mmCIF file of C-alpha atoms in Angstrom:
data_model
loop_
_atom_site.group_PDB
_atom_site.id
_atom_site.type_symbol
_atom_site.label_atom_id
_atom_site.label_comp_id
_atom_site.label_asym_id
_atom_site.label_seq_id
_atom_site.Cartn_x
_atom_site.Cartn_y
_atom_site.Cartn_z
ATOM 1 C CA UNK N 181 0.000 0.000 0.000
ATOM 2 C CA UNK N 182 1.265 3.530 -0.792
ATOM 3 C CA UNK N 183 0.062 6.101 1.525
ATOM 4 C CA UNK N 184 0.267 10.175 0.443
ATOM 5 C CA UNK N 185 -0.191 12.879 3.400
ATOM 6 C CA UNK N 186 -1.817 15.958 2.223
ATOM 7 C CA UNK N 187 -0.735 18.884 3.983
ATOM 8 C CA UNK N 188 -0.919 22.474 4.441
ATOM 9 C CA UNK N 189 -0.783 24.161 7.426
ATOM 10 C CA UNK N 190 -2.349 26.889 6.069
ATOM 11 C CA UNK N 191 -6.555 26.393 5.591
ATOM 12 C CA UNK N 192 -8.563 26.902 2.472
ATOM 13 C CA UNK N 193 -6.045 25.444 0.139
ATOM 14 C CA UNK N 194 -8.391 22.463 -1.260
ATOM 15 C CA UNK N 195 -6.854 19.275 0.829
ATOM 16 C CA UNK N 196 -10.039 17.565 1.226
ATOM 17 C CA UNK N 197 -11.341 18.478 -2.379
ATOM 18 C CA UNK N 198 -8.066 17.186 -3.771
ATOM 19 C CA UNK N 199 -8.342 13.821 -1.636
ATOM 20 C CA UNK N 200 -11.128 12.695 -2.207
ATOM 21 C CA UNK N 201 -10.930 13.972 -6.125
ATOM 22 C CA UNK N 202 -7.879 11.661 -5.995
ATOM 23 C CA UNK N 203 -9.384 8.675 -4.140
ATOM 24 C CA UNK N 204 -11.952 8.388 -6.405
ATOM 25 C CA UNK N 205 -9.331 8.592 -9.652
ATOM 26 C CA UNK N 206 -7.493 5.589 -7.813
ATOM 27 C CA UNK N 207 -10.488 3.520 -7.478
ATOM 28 C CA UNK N 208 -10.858 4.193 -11.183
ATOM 29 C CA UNK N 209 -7.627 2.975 -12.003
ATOM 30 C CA UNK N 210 -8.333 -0.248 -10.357
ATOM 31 C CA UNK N 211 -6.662 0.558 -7.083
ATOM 32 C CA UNK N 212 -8.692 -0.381 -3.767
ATOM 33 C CA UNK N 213 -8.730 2.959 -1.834
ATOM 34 C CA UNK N 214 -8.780 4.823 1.527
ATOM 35 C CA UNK N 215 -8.807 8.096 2.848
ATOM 36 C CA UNK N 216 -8.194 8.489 6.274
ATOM 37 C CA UNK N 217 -9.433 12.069 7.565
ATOM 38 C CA UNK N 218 -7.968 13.226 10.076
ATOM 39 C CA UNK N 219 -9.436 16.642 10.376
ATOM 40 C CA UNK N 220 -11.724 17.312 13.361
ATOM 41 C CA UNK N 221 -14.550 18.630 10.865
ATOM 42 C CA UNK N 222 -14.463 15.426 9.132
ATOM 43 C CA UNK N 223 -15.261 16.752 5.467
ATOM 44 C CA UNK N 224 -14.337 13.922 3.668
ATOM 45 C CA UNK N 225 -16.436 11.587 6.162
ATOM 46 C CA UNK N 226 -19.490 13.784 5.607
ATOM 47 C CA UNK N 227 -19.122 13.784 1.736
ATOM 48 C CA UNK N 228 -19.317 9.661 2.310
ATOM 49 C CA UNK N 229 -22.137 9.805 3.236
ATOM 50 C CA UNK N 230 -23.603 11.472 0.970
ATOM 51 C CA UNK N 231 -22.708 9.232 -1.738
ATOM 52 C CA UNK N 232 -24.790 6.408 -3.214
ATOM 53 C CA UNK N 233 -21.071 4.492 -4.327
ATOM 54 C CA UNK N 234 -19.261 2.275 -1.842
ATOM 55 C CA UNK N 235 -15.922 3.460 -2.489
ATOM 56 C CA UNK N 236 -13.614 5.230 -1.580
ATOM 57 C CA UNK N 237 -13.437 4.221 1.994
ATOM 58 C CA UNK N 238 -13.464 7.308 4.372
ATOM 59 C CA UNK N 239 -12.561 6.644 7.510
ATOM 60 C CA UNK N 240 -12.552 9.726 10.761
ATOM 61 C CA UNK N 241 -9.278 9.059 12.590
ATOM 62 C CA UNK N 242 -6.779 10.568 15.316
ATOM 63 C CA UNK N 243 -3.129 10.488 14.760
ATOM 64 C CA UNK N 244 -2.659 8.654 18.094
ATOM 65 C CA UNK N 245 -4.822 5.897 16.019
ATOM 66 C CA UNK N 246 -3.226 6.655 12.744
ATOM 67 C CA UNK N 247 -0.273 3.699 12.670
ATOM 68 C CA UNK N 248 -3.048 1.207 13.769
ATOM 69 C CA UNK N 249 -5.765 2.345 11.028
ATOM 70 C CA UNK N 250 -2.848 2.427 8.369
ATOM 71 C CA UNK N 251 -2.181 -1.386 9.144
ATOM 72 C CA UNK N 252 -5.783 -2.226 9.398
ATOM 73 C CA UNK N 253 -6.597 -0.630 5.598
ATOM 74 C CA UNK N 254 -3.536 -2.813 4.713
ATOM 75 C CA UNK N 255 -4.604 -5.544 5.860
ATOM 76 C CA UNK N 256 -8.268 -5.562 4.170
ATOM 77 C CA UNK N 257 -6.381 -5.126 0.399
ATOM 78 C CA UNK N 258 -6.080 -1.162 0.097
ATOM 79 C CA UNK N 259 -3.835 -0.384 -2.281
ATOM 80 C CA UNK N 260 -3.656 3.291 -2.054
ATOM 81 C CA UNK N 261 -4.297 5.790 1.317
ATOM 82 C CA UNK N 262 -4.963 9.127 1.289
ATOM 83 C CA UNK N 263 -4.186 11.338 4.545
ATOM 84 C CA UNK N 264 -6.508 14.170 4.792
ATOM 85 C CA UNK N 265 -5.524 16.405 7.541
ATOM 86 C CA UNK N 266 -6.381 19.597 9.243
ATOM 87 C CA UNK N 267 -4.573 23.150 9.256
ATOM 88 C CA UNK N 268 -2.322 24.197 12.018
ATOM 89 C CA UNK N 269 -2.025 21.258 13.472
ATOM 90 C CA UNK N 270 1.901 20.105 13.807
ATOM 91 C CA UNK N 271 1.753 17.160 15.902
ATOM 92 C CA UNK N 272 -1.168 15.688 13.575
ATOM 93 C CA UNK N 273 0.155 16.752 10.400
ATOM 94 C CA UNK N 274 4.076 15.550 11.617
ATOM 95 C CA UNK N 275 2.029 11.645 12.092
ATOM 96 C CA UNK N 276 0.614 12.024 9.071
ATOM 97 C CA UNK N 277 3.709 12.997 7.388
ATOM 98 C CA UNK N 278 6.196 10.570 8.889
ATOM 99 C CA UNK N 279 3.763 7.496 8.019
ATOM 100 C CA UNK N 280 3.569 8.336 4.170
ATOM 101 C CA UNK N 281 5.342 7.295 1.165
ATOM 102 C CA UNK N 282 4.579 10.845 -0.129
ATOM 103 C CA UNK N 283 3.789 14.331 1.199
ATOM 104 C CA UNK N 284 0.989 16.409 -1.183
ATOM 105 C CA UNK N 285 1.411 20.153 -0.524
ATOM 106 C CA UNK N 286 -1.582 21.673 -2.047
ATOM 107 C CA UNK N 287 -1.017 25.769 -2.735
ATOM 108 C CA UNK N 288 -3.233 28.472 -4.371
ATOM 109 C CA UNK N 289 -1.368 30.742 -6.111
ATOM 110 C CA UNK N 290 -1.376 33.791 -3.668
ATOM 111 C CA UNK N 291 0.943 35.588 -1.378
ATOM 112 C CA UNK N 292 -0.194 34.492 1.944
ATOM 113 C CA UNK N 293 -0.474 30.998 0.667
ATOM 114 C CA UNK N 294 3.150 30.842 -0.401
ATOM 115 C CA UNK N 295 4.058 32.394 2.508
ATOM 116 C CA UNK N 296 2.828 29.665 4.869
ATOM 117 C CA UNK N 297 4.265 26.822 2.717
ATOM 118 C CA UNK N 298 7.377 27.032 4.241
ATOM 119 C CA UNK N 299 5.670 25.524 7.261
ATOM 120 C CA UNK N 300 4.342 22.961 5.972
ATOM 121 C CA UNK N 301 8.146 22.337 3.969
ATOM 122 C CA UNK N 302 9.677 22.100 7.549
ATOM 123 C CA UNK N 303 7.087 19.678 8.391
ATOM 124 C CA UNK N 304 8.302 17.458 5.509
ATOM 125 C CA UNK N 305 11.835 17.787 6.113
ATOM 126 C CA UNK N 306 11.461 16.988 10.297
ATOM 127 C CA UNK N 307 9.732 13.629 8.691
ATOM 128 C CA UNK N 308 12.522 13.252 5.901
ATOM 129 C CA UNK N 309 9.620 12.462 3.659
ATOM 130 C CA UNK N 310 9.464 13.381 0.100
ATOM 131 C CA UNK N 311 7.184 16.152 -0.470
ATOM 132 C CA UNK N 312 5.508 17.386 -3.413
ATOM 133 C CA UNK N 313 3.939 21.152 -4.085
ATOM 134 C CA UNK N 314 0.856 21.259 -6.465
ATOM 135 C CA UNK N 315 -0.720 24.761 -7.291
ATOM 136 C CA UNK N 316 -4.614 24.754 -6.920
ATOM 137 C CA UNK N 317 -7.388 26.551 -7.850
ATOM 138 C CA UNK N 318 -5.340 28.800 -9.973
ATOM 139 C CA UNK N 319 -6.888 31.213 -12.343
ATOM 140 C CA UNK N 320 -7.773 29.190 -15.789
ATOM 141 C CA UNK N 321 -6.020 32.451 -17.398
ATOM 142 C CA UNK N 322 -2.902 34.509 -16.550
ATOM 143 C CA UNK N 323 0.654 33.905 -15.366
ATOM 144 C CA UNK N 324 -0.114 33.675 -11.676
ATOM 145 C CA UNK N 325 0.662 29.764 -11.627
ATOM 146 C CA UNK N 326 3.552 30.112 -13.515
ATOM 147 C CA UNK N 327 4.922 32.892 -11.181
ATOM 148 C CA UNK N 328 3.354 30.712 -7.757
ATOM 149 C CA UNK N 329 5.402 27.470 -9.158
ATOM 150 C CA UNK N 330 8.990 29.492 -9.529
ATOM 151 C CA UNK N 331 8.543 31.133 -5.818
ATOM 152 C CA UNK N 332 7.779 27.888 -4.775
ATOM 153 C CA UNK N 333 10.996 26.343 -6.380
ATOM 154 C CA UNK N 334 12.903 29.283 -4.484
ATOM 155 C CA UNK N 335 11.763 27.501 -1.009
ATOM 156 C CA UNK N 336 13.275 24.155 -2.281
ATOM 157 C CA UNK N 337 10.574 21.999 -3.290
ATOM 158 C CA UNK N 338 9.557 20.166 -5.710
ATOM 159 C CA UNK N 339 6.556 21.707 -7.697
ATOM 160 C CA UNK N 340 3.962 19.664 -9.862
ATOM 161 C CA UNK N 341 4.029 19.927 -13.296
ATOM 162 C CA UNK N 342 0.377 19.747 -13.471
ATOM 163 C CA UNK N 343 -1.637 22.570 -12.472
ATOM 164 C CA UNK N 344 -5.284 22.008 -10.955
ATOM 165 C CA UNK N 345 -7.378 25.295 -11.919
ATOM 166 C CA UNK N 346 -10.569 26.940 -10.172
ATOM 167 C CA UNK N 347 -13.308 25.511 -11.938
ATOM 168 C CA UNK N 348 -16.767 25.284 -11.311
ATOM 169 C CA UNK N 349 -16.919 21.190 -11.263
ATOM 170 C CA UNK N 350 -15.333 20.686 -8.051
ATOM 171 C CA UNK N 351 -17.807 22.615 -6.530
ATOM 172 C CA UNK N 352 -20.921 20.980 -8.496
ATOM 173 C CA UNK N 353 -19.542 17.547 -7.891
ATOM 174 C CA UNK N 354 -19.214 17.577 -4.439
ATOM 175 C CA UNK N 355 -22.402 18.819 -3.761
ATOM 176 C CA UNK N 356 -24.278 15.788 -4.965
ATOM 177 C CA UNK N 357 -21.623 13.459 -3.254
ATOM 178 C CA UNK N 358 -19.366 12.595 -6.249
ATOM 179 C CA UNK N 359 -16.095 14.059 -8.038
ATOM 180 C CA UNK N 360 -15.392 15.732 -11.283
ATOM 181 C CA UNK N 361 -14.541 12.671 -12.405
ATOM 182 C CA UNK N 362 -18.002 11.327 -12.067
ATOM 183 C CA UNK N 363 -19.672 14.564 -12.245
ATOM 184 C CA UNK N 364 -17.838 16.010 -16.078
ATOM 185 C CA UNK N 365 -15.736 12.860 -16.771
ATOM 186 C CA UNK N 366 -14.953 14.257 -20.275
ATOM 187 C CA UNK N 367 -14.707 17.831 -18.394
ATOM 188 C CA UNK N 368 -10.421 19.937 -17.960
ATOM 189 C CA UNK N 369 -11.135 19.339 -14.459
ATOM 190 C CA UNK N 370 -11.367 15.848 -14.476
ATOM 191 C CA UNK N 371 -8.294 16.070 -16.560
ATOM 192 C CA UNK N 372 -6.102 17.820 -14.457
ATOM 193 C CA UNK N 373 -6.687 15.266 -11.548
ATOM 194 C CA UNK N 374 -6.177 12.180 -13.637
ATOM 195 C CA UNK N 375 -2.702 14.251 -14.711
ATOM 196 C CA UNK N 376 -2.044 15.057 -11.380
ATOM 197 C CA UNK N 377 -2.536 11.321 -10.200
ATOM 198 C CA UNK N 378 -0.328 9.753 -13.018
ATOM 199 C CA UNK N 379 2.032 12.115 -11.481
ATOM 200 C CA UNK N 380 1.517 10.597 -8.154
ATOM 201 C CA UNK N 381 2.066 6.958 -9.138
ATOM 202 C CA UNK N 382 5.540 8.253 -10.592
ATOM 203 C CA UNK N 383 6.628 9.545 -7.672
ATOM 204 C CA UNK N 384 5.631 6.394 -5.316
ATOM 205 C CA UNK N 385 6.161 3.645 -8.428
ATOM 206 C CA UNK N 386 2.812 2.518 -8.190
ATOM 207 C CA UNK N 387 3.936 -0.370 -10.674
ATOM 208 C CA UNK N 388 4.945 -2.293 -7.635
ATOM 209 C CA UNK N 389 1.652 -2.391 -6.305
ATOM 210 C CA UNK N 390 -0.475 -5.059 -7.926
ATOM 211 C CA UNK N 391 -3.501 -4.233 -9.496
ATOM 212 C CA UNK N 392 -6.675 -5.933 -7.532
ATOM 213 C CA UNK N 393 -9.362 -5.307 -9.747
ATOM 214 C CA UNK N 394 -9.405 -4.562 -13.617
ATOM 215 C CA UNK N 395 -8.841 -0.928 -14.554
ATOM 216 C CA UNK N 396 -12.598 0.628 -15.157
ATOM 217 C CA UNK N 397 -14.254 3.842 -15.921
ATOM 218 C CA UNK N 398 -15.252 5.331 -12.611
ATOM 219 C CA UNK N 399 -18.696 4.194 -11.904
ATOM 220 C CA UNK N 400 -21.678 6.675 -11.868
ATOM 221 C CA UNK N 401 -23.581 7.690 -8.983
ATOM 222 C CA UNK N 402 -27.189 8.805 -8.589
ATOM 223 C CA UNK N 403 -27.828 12.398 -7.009
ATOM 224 C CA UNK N 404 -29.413 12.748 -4.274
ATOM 225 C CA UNK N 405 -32.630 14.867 -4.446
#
């Protein structure tokens, strides 16, 4: 099982949306899936329920528990774990971060966004785990990405080469319990997350995980009235 910590000590810069945006691409991709939220509001839980699919597994956590869930989703055939955790918490988001293969640093493209990344940097470098920056919900016109990526490059991290933009689909799609992959599967957001998780299995060789169930279009879900 590869696990991937999403951090950002700052709020508001789309953990949970990406998560569970991701999960969902996973499950696609044949890969049994879990999300493990960690965040006191439990966002990800609540979406869950809202959904008429199955999958992904969301399971509300502590980090005290976190070591003894991760072995537990192991142990039932998950493939692929998603950390969704909570902003400015250290201690929570330093558990998360020392028990993944991977550390996602989500960023919008604005000043006091970049500005608190180099918290969240520390974080990964106290848990000598590999860390990732991905800019999200940038403008779908301008150079503001562009100009986010090379500041973040000047803190010393890595920075996605995929770019998630603002759109209008991640809002619609979690609202009736699904993704943008399920919501506008033909749709640029749904393209940028698939990007963004082919970039993902790259970085934690995902071929040495072995596929459990054949690759499959995500499957549809029902909204809710």
């Amino acid at each position: 099982m590869k696990t991937i910590a999403i951090l950002s000590q700052k709020g508001g810069t789309g953990k949970t949306t990406l998560a569970l945006n991701l999960a969902v691409t996973s499950e696609a991709a044949g890969y049994p899936t879990v999300i493990i939220d960690l965040d006191p509001q439990a966002s990800a839980k609540e979406w869950s329920k809202s959904r008429d699919a199955d999958t992904p597994v969301v399971i509300s956590s502590h980090a005290s528990q976190l070591d003894e869930v991760l072995a537990t989703a192991k142990e039932n055939g998950a493939a692929f774990c998603l950390i969704d955790t909570a902003p400015h918490s250290e201690r929570d988001a330093l558990a998360a971060a020392r028990a993944a293969d991977l550390i996602l640093i989500p960023c919008r493209p604005a000043i006091l966004d970049l500005r608190a990344i180099t918290v969240t940097k520390e974080l990964a470098d106290l848990a000598n785990t590999p860390a990732l920056a991905v800019i999200n919900a940038a403008p779908p016109r301008g150079s503001l990405a562009d100009e986010a990526g090379d500041a973040i490059c000047g803190y010393g991290l890595e920075v996605a080469d995929v770019v998630v933009t603002q759109r209008m689909a991640f809002v619609h799609s979690l609202t009736g319990g699904q993704t943008v992959l399920e919501f506008e599967p033909d749709g640029k957001a749904a393209d940028e997350i698939q990007a963004l998780f082919k970039l993902i299995c790259k970085q934690v060789d995902m071929t040495a995980i072995k596929k459990t169930v054949k690759k499959a279009r995500p499957r549809e879900t029902r909204r809710k009235a």
